[in-house]
Short mmCIF file of C-alpha atoms and ligand atoms in Angstrom, two decimals:
data_model
loop_
_atom_site.label_atom_id
_atom_site.label_comp_id
_atom_site.label_asym_id
_atom_site.label_seq_id
_atom_site.Cartn_x
_atom_site.Cartn_y
_atom_site.Cartn_z
CA MET V 1364 49.57 -0.57 79.89
CA ASN V 1365 53.10 -0.43 81.06
CA GLY V 1366 53.44 2.40 83.59
CA HIS V 1367 57.16 1.93 83.82
CA GLN V 1368 58.28 3.95 80.77
CA GLY V 1369 57.83 7.42 79.35
CA ALA V 1370 56.47 10.29 81.11
CA GLY V 1371 55.82 10.38 84.77
CA ILE V 1372 58.78 8.32 85.80
CA ARG V 1373 59.83 10.89 88.43
CA THR V 1374 56.38 11.00 89.88
CA ALA V 1375 56.24 7.30 89.90
CA ALA V 1376 59.53 6.90 91.55
CA LEU V 1377 58.26 9.22 94.26
CA LEU V 1378 55.21 7.27 94.69
CA LEU V 1379 57.15 4.17 94.88
CA CYS V 1380 59.16 5.63 97.61
CA LEU V 1381 56.17 6.63 99.38
CA ALA V 1382 54.76 3.08 98.84
CA PHE V 1383 57.72 1.73 100.49
CA LEU V 1384 56.95 3.92 103.60
CA PHE V 1385 53.38 2.83 103.86
CA LEU V 1386 53.47 -0.73 102.94
CA ALA V 1387 54.23 -3.11 105.54
CA ALA V 1388 56.38 -6.15 104.33
CA CYS V 1389 54.66 -9.41 105.10
CA SER V 1390 56.87 -12.24 105.79
CA GLY V 1391 55.95 -15.18 106.37
CA ASN V 1392 58.90 -23.17 99.99
CA GLY V 1393 58.83 -27.60 95.72
CA PRO V 1394 59.33 -30.23 93.37
CA GLY V 1395 62.24 -32.06 92.01
CA GLU V 1396 64.76 -30.90 89.48
CA GLU V 1397 64.27 -31.09 85.88
CA THR V 1398 66.36 -30.58 82.88
CA GLY V 1399 66.00 -27.78 80.24
CA GLU V 1400 64.57 -28.96 77.04
CA THR V 1401 64.04 -27.57 73.57
CA GLY V 1402 61.69 -24.77 72.68
CA GLY V 1403 63.37 -22.16 74.60
CA LYS V 1404 63.66 -18.70 73.82
CA GLU V 1405 66.92 -17.21 73.61
CA THR V 1406 67.84 -14.38 75.96
CA ALA V 1407 69.54 -11.17 74.91
CA ALA V 1408 71.72 -11.38 77.84
CA PRO V 1409 72.25 -7.81 78.41
CA SER V 1410 75.55 -6.85 79.74
CA SER V 1411 76.06 -4.84 82.96
CA GLN V 1412 76.25 -1.61 81.11
CA GLY V 1413 77.43 1.47 82.89
CA VAL V 1414 77.29 1.96 86.57
CA GLY V 1415 79.12 -0.22 88.80
CA ARG V 1416 77.48 -1.96 91.57
CA LYS V 1417 76.16 0.34 94.13
CA PRO V 1418 76.59 -0.45 97.75
CA GLN V 1419 73.96 -2.97 98.44
CA GLU V 1420 70.46 -1.61 99.54
CA THR V 1421 70.45 1.45 97.35
CA GLU V 1422 70.70 -0.76 94.37
CA ASP V 1423 68.45 0.95 91.76
CA THR V 1424 64.87 0.25 92.18
CA ILE V 1425 62.42 -0.03 89.55
CA SER V 1426 60.14 2.97 88.96
CA VAL V 1427 56.60 2.12 88.33
CA ASP V 1428 53.23 3.39 89.19
CA PRO V 1429 52.17 1.34 92.28
CA ILE V 1430 49.72 -1.48 91.33
CA GLU V 1431 46.24 -0.13 91.80
CA THR V 1432 44.56 -2.92 93.56
CA ARG V 1433 46.12 -5.00 96.29
CA ILE V 1434 46.91 -8.08 94.42
CA PHE V 1435 48.09 -10.84 96.64
CA VAL V 1436 51.17 -12.66 95.58
CA CYS V 1437 52.35 -15.84 97.49
CA ILE V 1438 56.15 -16.47 97.09
CA ASP V 1439 57.30 -19.93 97.74
CA PRO V 1440 61.16 -20.34 98.39
CA GLY V 1441 61.82 -23.93 97.32
CA HIS V 1442 62.84 -26.36 100.12
CA GLY V 1443 64.01 -25.14 103.55
CA TYR V 1444 64.50 -26.39 107.05
CA VAL V 1445 66.17 -29.79 106.91
CA ASP V 1446 65.53 -30.13 103.24
CA GLY V 1447 68.41 -28.35 101.39
CA GLY V 1448 67.31 -29.30 97.87
CA CYS V 1449 70.14 -29.53 95.34
CA GLY V 1450 73.39 -27.73 94.98
CA GLU V 1451 75.68 -29.30 97.48
CA GLY V 1452 79.10 -29.06 96.29
CA TYR V 1453 78.14 -26.74 93.40
CA LEU V 1454 77.10 -23.50 95.13
CA GLY V 1455 79.91 -22.76 97.47
CA ASP V 1456 78.67 -22.57 101.10
CA TYR V 1457 75.07 -22.61 99.92
CA VAL V 1458 72.58 -25.04 98.83
CA GLU V 1459 69.31 -24.70 96.80
CA LYS V 1460 67.22 -23.61 99.87
CA ASP V 1461 69.64 -20.72 100.65
CA ILE V 1462 69.49 -19.42 97.08
CA THR V 1463 65.86 -19.78 96.70
CA MET V 1464 65.30 -17.94 99.94
CA MET V 1465 67.54 -15.04 99.02
CA VAL V 1466 65.74 -14.59 95.67
CA ALA V 1467 62.35 -14.91 97.30
CA VAL V 1468 63.18 -12.26 99.99
CA GLU V 1469 64.41 -9.93 97.16
CA LEU V 1470 61.27 -10.53 95.09
CA ARG V 1471 59.12 -9.91 98.11
CA ASP V 1472 60.71 -6.60 98.87
CA ILE V 1473 60.46 -5.47 95.28
CA LEU V 1474 56.83 -6.58 94.93
CA ASP V 1475 56.04 -4.87 98.27
CA GLY V 1476 57.44 -1.61 96.82
CA MET V 1477 55.20 -1.97 93.87
CA GLY V 1478 52.12 -2.10 95.92
CA PHE V 1479 51.49 -5.90 96.05
CA LYS V 1480 50.46 -7.67 99.04
CA THR V 1481 52.85 -10.41 99.65
CA VAL V 1482 53.69 -13.55 101.75
CA LEU V 1483 56.46 -16.16 101.81
CA THR V 1484 55.31 -19.68 102.54
CA HIS V 1485 58.02 -19.91 105.15
CA ASP V 1486 61.10 -18.29 106.49
CA GLY V 1487 63.24 -21.33 106.25
CA VAL V 1488 64.05 -21.37 109.93
CA THR V 1489 60.94 -21.23 112.08
CA PRO V 1490 58.14 -23.67 111.33
CA SER V 1491 55.25 -21.48 111.33
CA THR V 1492 52.70 -23.60 109.20
CA GLY V 1493 51.29 -25.60 112.05
CA ASP V 1494 49.37 -28.62 110.90
CA TYR V 1495 50.31 -28.10 107.31
CA ASP V 1496 53.89 -29.11 107.87
CA ARG V 1497 54.28 -32.37 109.82
CA ASN V 1498 58.12 -33.05 109.67
CA ASN V 1499 59.88 -29.86 109.24
CA ILE V 1500 60.52 -30.40 105.57
CA PHE V 1501 57.19 -28.78 104.43
CA SER V 1502 56.94 -30.71 101.25
CA ALA V 1503 55.46 -29.54 98.09
CA LYS V 1504 52.30 -31.47 98.71
CA GLU V 1505 52.09 -29.87 102.20
CA ARG V 1506 52.48 -26.57 100.70
CA VAL V 1507 49.53 -26.86 98.33
CA PRO V 1508 46.77 -26.73 101.03
CA TYR V 1509 48.68 -24.13 102.85
CA VAL V 1510 48.76 -21.93 99.78
CA ASN V 1511 45.17 -22.80 99.05
CA ALA V 1512 44.20 -21.60 102.39
CA LEU V 1513 45.93 -18.36 101.99
CA LYS V 1514 44.00 -17.69 98.84
CA PRO V 1515 46.43 -15.72 96.97
CA ASP V 1516 45.84 -14.19 93.53
CA TYR V 1517 49.08 -15.83 92.27
CA LEU V 1518 51.73 -18.29 93.43
CA ILE V 1519 55.39 -18.34 92.38
CA SER V 1520 57.64 -21.04 93.50
CA ILE V 1521 61.49 -20.63 93.21
CA HIS V 1522 63.88 -23.44 92.69
CA VAL V 1523 67.31 -24.32 91.54
CA ASN V 1524 67.98 -26.99 88.85
CA ALA V 1525 70.58 -29.80 88.66
CA PHE V 1526 71.64 -31.98 85.79
CA PRO V 1527 74.99 -33.72 86.98
CA ASP V 1528 75.14 -35.71 83.73
CA ASP V 1529 76.00 -32.70 81.59
CA ASP V 1530 77.47 -29.55 83.04
CA THR V 1531 76.66 -27.63 79.80
CA VAL V 1532 72.98 -27.71 80.44
CA SER V 1533 72.00 -24.31 81.68
CA GLY V 1534 69.30 -21.77 81.73
CA ILE V 1535 66.01 -20.82 83.32
CA ASN V 1536 62.96 -23.12 83.18
CA LEU V 1537 59.46 -21.90 83.81
CA TYR V 1538 56.50 -24.23 84.68
CA TYR V 1539 52.79 -23.75 84.84
CA GLU V 1540 49.74 -26.01 84.48
CA GLN V 1541 46.41 -24.61 83.23
CA ASN V 1542 43.77 -27.02 84.50
CA GLY V 1543 40.39 -27.09 85.98
CA ASN V 1544 41.75 -26.08 89.40
CA LYS V 1545 42.37 -22.71 88.22
CA PRO V 1546 39.83 -19.84 88.44
CA ASN V 1547 41.25 -18.00 85.43
CA GLU V 1548 43.66 -18.29 82.64
CA TRP V 1549 46.32 -16.19 84.37
CA SER V 1550 48.95 -19.09 84.94
CA GLU V 1551 50.15 -18.98 81.23
CA LYS V 1552 49.98 -15.24 80.69
CA ILE V 1553 51.82 -14.45 84.00
CA THR V 1554 54.51 -17.04 83.17
CA ASP V 1555 54.82 -15.53 79.67
CA SER V 1556 55.02 -12.28 81.10
CA ILE V 1557 57.84 -13.23 83.49
CA SER V 1558 59.70 -14.91 80.65
CA ASN V 1559 59.52 -11.62 78.61
CA ALA V 1560 60.60 -9.60 81.47
CA ILE V 1561 63.57 -11.81 82.15
CA MET V 1562 64.62 -11.60 78.42
CA ASN V 1563 64.40 -7.87 78.69
CA GLY V 1564 65.98 -7.60 82.13
CA ARG V 1565 69.49 -7.45 83.35
CA ALA V 1566 69.95 -10.93 84.88
CA GLU V 1567 71.97 -12.92 82.29
CA THR V 1568 71.07 -16.37 81.42
CA SER V 1569 71.77 -18.76 78.47
CA LYS V 1570 68.08 -19.42 77.59
CA ILE V 1571 64.61 -19.48 78.99
CA THR V 1572 62.28 -22.43 78.39
CA ILE V 1573 58.60 -22.44 79.27
CA HIS V 1574 56.82 -25.78 80.01
CA ASN V 1575 53.08 -26.05 79.93
CA ASN V 1576 51.39 -28.90 81.87
CA TYR V 1577 54.43 -30.25 83.32
CA THR V 1578 53.06 -31.94 86.44
CA LEU V 1579 54.18 -30.35 89.49
CA ALA V 1580 52.08 -30.33 92.87
CA LEU V 1581 52.42 -26.60 93.38
CA THR V 1582 51.39 -25.56 89.83
CA ARG V 1583 48.87 -28.33 89.38
CA ASP V 1584 46.98 -28.66 92.49
CA THR V 1585 46.83 -25.01 93.68
CA ILE V 1586 43.63 -23.24 93.22
CA CYS V 1587 45.24 -19.91 92.09
CA ALA V 1588 47.30 -18.95 89.05
CA ALA V 1589 50.78 -20.38 89.66
CA SER V 1590 54.25 -20.64 88.16
CA LEU V 1591 57.24 -22.48 89.23
CA ILE V 1592 60.77 -21.06 88.23
CA GLU V 1593 63.92 -23.05 88.27
CA ILE V 1594 66.32 -20.12 88.06
CA GLY V 1595 69.35 -21.90 86.82
CA PHE V 1596 71.47 -25.13 86.88
CA CYS V 1597 73.84 -25.55 89.83
CA THR V 1598 75.73 -28.17 87.89
CA ASN V 1599 76.68 -25.43 85.33
CA GLN V 1600 79.34 -23.15 86.28
CA THR V 1601 78.18 -20.06 84.85
CA ASP V 1602 74.63 -20.44 86.33
CA ALA V 1603 76.08 -21.42 89.55
CA ASP V 1604 78.32 -18.25 89.72
CA ASN V 1605 75.31 -16.16 88.78
CA MET V 1606 72.99 -17.76 91.51
CA MET V 1607 75.56 -17.08 94.27
CA ASP V 1608 75.96 -13.42 93.18
CA PRO V 1609 73.71 -11.08 95.16
CA ASP V 1610 73.68 -8.65 92.25
CA TRP V 1611 72.44 -11.31 89.76
CA GLN V 1612 69.88 -12.46 92.37
CA HIS V 1613 68.63 -8.94 92.66
CA LYS V 1614 68.48 -8.44 88.92
CA LEU V 1615 66.50 -11.71 88.43
CA ALA V 1616 64.07 -10.77 91.30
CA GLU V 1617 63.54 -7.42 89.61
CA ALA V 1618 62.79 -9.08 86.35
CA ILE V 1619 60.37 -11.56 87.87
CA ALA V 1620 58.66 -8.64 89.74
CA MET V 1621 58.38 -6.72 86.43
CA GLY V 1622 56.74 -9.70 84.88
CA ILE V 1623 54.21 -10.02 87.53
CA TYR V 1624 53.67 -6.35 87.56
CA ASN V 1625 53.22 -6.01 83.81
CA PHE V 1626 50.57 -8.50 83.91
CA PHE V 1627 48.66 -7.34 86.75
CA SER V 1628 48.83 -3.59 85.68
CA GLU V 1629 46.94 -4.65 82.63
CA ASN V 1630 44.63 -7.31 84.15
CA GLY V 1631 44.59 -6.66 87.84
CA ASN V 1632 41.04 -5.44 88.30
CA ASN V 1633 39.30 -8.74 88.75
ZN1 ZN E 2077 63.95 -27.57 94.11
#
């Protein structure tokens, strides 16, 4: 059931604030770039209605009943350390690793506020993964055993796409792989839920495409439900502008969080 609408919103907002007070934020990166394909769902691209942007932190938060069980979500900011990923020359002073980290931190904070237990696979600066990372790159393959040792209920890896051959290619791509490594059927459902939440959310994008069984180490070899999201194409001007915009980053993180929340609020009790 979706606890984010109808009666009780005030109470829920209060509970959420309380949750912020009580929950300690845990803090604690993916594959190559792919192009968007067919089969995508068109987004409604909601326009920024009303309210101008508020000064940072007090950006409107989502009002939901805190998740009842402490579902453990691992958030993987793609790339990091010496591995910048894509985006050089397309994202202003940023490259992919910067954008993925900013969105990951937003997502973590929102999920924490919803009552989830969270962890980032890395902080992008301090190698903290010991034997798992042998060269300060912390490759996707190295992240798999790291994530598996953490035993999260769900992993989401965040990336930026690139397609230099055609700067009109844009949009969000979501990947999952439902295979024998997974203890449940959640990967597809959570990925669908995130896609729906983005379509209903406030972060504009040209389209969303979901790819099933697209072989990526982090979605294939992890032993938990997992999704990978390519949040936009750095090679497309509109996507690049969005991805560099903190307000868009926040709205996207909010939608991803709602997608995760909506799934676990209905399926979270084992
Ligand atoms: Zn990437």
